[in-house]
mmCIF file of C-alpha atoms in Angstrom:
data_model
loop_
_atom_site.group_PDB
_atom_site.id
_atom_site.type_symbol
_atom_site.label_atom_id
_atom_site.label_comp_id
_atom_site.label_asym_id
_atom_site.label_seq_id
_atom_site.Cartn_x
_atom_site.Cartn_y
_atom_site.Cartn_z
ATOM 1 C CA UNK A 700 -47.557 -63.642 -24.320
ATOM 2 C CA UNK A 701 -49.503 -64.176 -27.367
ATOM 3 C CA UNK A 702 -50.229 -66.868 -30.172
ATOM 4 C CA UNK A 703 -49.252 -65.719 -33.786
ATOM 5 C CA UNK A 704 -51.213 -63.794 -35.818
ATOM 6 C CA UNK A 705 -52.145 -63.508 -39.523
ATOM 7 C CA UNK A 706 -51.513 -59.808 -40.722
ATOM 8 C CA UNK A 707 -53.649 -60.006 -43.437
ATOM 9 C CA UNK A 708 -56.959 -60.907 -41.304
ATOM 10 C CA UNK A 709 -55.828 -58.515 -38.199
ATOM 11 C CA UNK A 710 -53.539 -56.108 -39.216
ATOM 12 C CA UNK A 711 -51.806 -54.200 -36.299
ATOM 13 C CA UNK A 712 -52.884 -50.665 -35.891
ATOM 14 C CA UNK A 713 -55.127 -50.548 -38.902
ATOM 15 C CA UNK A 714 -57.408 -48.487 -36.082
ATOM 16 C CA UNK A 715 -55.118 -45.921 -35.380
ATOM 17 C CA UNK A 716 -54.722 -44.682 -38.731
ATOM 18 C CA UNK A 717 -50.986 -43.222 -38.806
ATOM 19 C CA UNK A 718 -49.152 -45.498 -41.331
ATOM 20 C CA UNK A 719 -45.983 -44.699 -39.826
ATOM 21 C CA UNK A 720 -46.954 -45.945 -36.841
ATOM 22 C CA UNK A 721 -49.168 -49.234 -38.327
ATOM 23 C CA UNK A 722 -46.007 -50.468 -40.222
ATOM 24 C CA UNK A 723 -43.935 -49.954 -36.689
ATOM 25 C CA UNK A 724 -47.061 -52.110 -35.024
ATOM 26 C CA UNK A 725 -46.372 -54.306 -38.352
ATOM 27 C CA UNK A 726 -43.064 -55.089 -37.742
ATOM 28 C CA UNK A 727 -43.071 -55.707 -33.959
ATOM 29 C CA UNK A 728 -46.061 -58.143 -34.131
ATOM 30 C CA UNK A 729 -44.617 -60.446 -36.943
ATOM 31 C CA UNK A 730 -41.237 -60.546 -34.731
ATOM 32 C CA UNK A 731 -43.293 -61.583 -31.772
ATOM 33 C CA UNK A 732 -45.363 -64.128 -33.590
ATOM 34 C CA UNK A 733 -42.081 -65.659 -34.965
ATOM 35 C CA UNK A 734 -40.975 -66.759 -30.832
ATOM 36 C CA UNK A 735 -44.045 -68.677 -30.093
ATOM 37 C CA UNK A 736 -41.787 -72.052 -29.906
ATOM 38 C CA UNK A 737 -38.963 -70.049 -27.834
ATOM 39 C CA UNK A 738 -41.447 -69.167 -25.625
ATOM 40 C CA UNK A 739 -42.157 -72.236 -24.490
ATOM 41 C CA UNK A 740 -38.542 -73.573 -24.933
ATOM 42 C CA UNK A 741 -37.531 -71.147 -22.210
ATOM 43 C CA UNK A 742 -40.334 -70.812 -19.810
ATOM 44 C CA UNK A 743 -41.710 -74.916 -19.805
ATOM 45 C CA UNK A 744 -38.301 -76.323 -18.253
ATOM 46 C CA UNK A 745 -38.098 -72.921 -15.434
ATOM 47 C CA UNK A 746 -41.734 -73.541 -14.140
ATOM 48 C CA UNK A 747 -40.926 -77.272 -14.161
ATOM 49 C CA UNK A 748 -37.679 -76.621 -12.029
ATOM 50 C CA UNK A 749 -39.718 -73.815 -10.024
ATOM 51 C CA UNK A 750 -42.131 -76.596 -9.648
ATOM 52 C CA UNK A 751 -39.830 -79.285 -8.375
ATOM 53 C CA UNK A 752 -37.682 -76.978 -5.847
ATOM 54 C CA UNK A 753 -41.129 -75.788 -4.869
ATOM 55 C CA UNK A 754 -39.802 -72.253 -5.226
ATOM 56 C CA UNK A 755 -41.379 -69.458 -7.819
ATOM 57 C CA UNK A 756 -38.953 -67.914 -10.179
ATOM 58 C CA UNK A 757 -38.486 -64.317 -8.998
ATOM 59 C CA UNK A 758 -39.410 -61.585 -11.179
ATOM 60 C CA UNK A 759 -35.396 -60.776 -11.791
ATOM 61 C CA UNK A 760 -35.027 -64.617 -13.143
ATOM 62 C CA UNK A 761 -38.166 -64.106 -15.257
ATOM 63 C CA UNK A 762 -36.842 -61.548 -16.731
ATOM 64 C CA UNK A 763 -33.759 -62.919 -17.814
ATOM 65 C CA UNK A 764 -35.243 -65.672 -19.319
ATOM 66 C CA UNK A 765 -36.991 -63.776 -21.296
ATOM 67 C CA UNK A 766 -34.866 -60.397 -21.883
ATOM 68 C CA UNK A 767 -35.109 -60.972 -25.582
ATOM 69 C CA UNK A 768 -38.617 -62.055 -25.660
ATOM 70 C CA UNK A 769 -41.323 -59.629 -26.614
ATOM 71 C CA UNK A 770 -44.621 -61.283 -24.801
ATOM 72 C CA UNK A 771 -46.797 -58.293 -26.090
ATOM 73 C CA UNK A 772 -50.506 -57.487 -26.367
ATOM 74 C CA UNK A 773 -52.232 -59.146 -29.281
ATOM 75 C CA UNK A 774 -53.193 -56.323 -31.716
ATOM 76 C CA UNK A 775 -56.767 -57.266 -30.871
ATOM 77 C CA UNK A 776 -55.988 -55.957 -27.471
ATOM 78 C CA UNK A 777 -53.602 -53.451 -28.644
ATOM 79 C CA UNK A 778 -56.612 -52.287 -30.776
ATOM 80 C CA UNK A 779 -58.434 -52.489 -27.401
ATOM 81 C CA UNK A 780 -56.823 -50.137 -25.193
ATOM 82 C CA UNK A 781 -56.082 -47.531 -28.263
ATOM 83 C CA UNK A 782 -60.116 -47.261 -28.600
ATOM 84 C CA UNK A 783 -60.278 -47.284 -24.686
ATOM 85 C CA UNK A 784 -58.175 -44.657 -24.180
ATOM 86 C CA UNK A 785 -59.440 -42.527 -27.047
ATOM 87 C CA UNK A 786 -63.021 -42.754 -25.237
ATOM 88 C CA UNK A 787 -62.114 -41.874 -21.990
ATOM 89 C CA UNK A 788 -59.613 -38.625 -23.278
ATOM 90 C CA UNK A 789 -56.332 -40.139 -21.489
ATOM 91 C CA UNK A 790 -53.660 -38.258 -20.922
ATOM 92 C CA UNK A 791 -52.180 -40.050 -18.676
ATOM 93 C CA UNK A 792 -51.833 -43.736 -18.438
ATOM 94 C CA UNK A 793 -49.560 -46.144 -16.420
ATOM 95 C CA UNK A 794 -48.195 -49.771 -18.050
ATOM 96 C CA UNK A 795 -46.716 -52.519 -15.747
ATOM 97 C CA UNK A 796 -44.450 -54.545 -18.642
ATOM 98 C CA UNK A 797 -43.239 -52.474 -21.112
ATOM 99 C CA UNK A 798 -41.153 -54.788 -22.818
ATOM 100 C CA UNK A 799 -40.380 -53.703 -26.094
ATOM 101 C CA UNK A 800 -42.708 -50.677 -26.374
ATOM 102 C CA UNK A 801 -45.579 -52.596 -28.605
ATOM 103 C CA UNK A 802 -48.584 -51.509 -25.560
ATOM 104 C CA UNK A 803 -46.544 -48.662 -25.512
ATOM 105 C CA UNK A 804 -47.077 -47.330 -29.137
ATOM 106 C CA UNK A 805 -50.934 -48.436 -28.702
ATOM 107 C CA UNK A 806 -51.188 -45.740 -25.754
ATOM 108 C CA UNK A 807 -48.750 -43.074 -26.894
ATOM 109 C CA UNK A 808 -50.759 -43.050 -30.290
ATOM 110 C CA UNK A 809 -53.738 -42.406 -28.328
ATOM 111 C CA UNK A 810 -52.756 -39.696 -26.139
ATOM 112 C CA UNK A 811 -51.125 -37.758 -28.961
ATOM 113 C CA UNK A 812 -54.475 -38.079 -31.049
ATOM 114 C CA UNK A 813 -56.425 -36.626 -27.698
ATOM 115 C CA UNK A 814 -54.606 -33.833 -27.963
ATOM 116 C CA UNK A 815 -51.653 -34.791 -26.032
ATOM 117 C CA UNK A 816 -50.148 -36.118 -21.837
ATOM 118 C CA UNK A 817 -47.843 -39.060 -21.249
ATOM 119 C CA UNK A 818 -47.454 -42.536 -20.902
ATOM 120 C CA UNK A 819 -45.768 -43.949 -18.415
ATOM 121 C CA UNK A 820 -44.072 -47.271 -18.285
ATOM 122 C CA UNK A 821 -41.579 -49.696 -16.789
ATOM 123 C CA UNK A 822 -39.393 -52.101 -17.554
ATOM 124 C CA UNK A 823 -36.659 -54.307 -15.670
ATOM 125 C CA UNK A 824 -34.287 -55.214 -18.365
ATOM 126 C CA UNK A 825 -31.976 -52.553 -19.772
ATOM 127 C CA UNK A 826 -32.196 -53.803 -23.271
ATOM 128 C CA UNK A 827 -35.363 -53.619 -23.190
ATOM 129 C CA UNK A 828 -35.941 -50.034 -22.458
ATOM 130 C CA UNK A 829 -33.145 -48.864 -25.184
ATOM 131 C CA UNK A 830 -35.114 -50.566 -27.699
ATOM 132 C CA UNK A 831 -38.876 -49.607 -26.869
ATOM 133 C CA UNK A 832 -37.561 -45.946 -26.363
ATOM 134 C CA UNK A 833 -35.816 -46.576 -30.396
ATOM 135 C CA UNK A 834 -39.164 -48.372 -31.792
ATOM 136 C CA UNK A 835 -41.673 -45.321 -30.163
ATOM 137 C CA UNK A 836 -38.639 -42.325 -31.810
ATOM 138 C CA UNK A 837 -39.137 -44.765 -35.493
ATOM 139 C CA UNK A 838 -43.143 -44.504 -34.743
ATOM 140 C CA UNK A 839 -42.947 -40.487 -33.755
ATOM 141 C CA UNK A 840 -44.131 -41.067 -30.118
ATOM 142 C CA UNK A 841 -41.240 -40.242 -27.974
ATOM 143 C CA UNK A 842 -42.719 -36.876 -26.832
ATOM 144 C CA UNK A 843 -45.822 -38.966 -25.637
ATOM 145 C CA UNK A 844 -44.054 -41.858 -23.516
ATOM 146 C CA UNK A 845 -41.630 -42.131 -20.934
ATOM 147 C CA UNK A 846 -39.690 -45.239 -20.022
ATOM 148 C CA UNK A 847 -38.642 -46.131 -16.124
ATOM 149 C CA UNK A 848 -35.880 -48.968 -15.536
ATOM 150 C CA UNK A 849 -35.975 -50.684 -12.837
ATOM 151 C CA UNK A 850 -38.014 -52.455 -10.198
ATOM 152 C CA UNK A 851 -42.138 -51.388 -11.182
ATOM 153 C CA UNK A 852 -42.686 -51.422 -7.128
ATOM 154 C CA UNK A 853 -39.651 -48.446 -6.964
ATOM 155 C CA UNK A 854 -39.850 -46.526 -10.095
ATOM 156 C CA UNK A 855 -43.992 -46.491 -9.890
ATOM 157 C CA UNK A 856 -43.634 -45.576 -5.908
ATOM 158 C CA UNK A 857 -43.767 -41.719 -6.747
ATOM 159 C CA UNK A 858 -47.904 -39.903 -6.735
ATOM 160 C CA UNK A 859 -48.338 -39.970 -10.676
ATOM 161 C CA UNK A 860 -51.297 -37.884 -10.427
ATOM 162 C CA UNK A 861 -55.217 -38.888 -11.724
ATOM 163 C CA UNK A 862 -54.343 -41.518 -13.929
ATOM 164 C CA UNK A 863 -56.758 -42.440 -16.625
ATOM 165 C CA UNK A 864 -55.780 -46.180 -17.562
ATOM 166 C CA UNK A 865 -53.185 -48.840 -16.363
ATOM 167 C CA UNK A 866 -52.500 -51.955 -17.867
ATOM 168 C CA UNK A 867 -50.650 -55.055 -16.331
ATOM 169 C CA UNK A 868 -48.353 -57.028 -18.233
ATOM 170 C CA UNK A 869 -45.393 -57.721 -16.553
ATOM 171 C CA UNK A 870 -44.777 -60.817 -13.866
ATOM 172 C CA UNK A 871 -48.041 -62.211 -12.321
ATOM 173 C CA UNK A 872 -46.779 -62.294 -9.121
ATOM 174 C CA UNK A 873 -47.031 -58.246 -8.770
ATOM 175 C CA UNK A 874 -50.099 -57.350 -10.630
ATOM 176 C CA UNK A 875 -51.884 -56.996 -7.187
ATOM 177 C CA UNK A 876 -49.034 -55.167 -5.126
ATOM 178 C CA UNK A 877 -48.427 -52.816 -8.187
ATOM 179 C CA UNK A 878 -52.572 -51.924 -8.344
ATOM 180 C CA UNK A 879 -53.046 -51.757 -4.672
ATOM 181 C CA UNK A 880 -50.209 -48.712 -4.851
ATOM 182 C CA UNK A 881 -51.876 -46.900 -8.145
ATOM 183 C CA UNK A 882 -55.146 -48.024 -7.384
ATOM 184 C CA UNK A 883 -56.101 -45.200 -5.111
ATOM 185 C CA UNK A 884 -54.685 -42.658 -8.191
ATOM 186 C CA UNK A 885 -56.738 -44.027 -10.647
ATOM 187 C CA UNK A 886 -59.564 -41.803 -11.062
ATOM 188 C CA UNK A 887 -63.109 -42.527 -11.215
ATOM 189 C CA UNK A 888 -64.643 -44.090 -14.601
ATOM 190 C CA UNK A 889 -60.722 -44.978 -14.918
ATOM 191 C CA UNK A 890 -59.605 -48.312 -16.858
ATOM 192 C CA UNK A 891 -57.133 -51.038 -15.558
ATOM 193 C CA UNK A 892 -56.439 -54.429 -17.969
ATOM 194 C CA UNK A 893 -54.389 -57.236 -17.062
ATOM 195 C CA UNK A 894 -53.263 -59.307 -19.265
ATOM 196 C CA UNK A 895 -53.029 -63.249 -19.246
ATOM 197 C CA UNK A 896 -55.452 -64.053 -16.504
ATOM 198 C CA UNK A 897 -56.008 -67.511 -18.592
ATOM 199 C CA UNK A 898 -52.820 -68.695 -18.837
ATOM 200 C CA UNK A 899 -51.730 -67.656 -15.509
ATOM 201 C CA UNK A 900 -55.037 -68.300 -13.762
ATOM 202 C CA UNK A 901 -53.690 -69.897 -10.141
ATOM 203 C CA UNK A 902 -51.212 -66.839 -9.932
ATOM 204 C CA UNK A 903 -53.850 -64.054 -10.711
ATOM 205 C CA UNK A 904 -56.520 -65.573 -9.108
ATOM 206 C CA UNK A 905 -55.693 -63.303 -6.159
ATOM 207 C CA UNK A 906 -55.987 -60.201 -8.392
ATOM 208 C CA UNK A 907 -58.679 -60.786 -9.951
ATOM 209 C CA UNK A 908 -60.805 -61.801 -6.950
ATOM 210 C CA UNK A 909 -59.470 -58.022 -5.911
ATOM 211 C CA UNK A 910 -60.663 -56.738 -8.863
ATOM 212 C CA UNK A 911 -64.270 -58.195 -8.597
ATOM 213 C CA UNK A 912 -64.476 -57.167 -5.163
ATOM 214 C CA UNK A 913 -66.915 -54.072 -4.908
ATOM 215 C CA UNK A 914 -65.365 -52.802 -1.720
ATOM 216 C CA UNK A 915 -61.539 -52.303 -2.983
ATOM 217 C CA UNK A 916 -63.367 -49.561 -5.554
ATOM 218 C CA UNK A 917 -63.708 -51.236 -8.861
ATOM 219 C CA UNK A 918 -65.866 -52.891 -11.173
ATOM 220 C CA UNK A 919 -64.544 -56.244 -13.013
ATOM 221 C CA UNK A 920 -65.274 -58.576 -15.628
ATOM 222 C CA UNK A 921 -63.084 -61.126 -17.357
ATOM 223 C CA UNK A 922 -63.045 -60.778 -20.778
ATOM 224 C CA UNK A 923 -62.084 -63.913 -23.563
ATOM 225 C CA UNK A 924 -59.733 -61.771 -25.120
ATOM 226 C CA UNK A 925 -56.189 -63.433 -26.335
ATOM 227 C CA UNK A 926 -55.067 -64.721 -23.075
ATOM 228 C CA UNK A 927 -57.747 -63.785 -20.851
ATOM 229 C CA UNK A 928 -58.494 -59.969 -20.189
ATOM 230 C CA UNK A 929 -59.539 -58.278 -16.613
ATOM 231 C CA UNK A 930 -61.180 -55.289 -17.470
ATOM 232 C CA UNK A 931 -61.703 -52.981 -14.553
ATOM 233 C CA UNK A 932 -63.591 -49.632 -14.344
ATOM 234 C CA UNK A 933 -62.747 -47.257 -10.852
ATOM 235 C CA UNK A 934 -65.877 -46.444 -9.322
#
């Protein structure tokens, strides 16, 4: 979940270099920038209550809340993992929060120009998934992604093979289940970012204290990227 941005200074997917898919990137980014005051409309008064019943929303209730809500990557970070993945040859890479397919068309656009493999995310609302899988056919990805609905912990269960990146950003509360299960897949010099470690910094505090443990296989640093960026490298 992002602050706005100005197109002019940071225009989305000026790196990748495919103007079909930068005025895709274009159009996704202004429609996020234009919820900022939703976001906090919808999500303020359900931590409050969350707060006050001293109960955590569930991932299901999040979701709802926010099933028309984008909460993507800045294109900084967008920009980010496209130049990540292009240096370490993905082909295959993992995303926790697909939402509407913005991280999505970042990835996809890098493992087509590394000669080709697969994304592979996941999403929990229906609507959702119909509409990242429409915005990555309008940006000529759809070969390069594939879209799982449903519960990350289920539809992420099955061996994925040596994965090459993950990133993390769906609900906090399952960025350290979800790595401890891909974790050992990830292969070595592999890349794992989670998003929003600022902003949610009580609830990932777990995960990133993971993360910059030695002994659990990685190597971590948080970055002051947008929200707050965990940037992990499998040793």
């Amino acid at each position: 979940m992002k602050l706005p941005f100005s197109p002019e200074l940071s225009p989305p997917g000026a790196v990748i270099g495919d103007p079909r898919v930068q005025a895709v990137l274009k159009r996704l980014h202004g429609a996020a920038a234009g919820q900022r005051l939703q976001i906090v409309r919808r999500f303020v008064p359900a931590l409050l209550r969350g707060s006050l019943l001293r109960r955590r929303p569930s991932a299901e209730e999040m979701s709802e809340i926010a099933k028309d809500l984008y909460l993507p990557l800045s294109p900084e970070q967008g920009a980010l993992c496209y130049l990540v993945a292009r240096a370490l040859g993905a082909r295959r890479i993992v995303e926790f929060g697909t939402s509407f397919g913005i991280s999505t068309i970042y990835f996809a656009a890098a493992v087509r120009d590394n000669g080709g493999g697969l994304v592979i995310g996941t999403e929990l609302v229906p609507e959702k998934v119909a509409q990242a899988r429409a915005n990555l056919r309008e940006a000529g990805l759809e070969a390069f992604a594939e879209i799982r609905e449903g519960d990350a912990l289920q539809t992420l269960q099955e061996p994925l093979g040596a994965i090459d990146m993950v990133l993390l950003d769906g609900w906090k509360d399952l960025y350290l289940p979800i790595i401890r299960m891909l974790g050992p897949q990830v292969r070595p010099g592999g890349v794992v970012i989670g998003d929003n470690i600022f902003t949610f910094k009580r609830d990932l505090a777990p995960y990133v204290a993971y993360m910059q443990d030695p002994a659990n296989g990685f190597r971590s640093s948080t970055l002051h990227l947008a929200d707050g960026t965990e940037f992990s490298v499998r040793v």
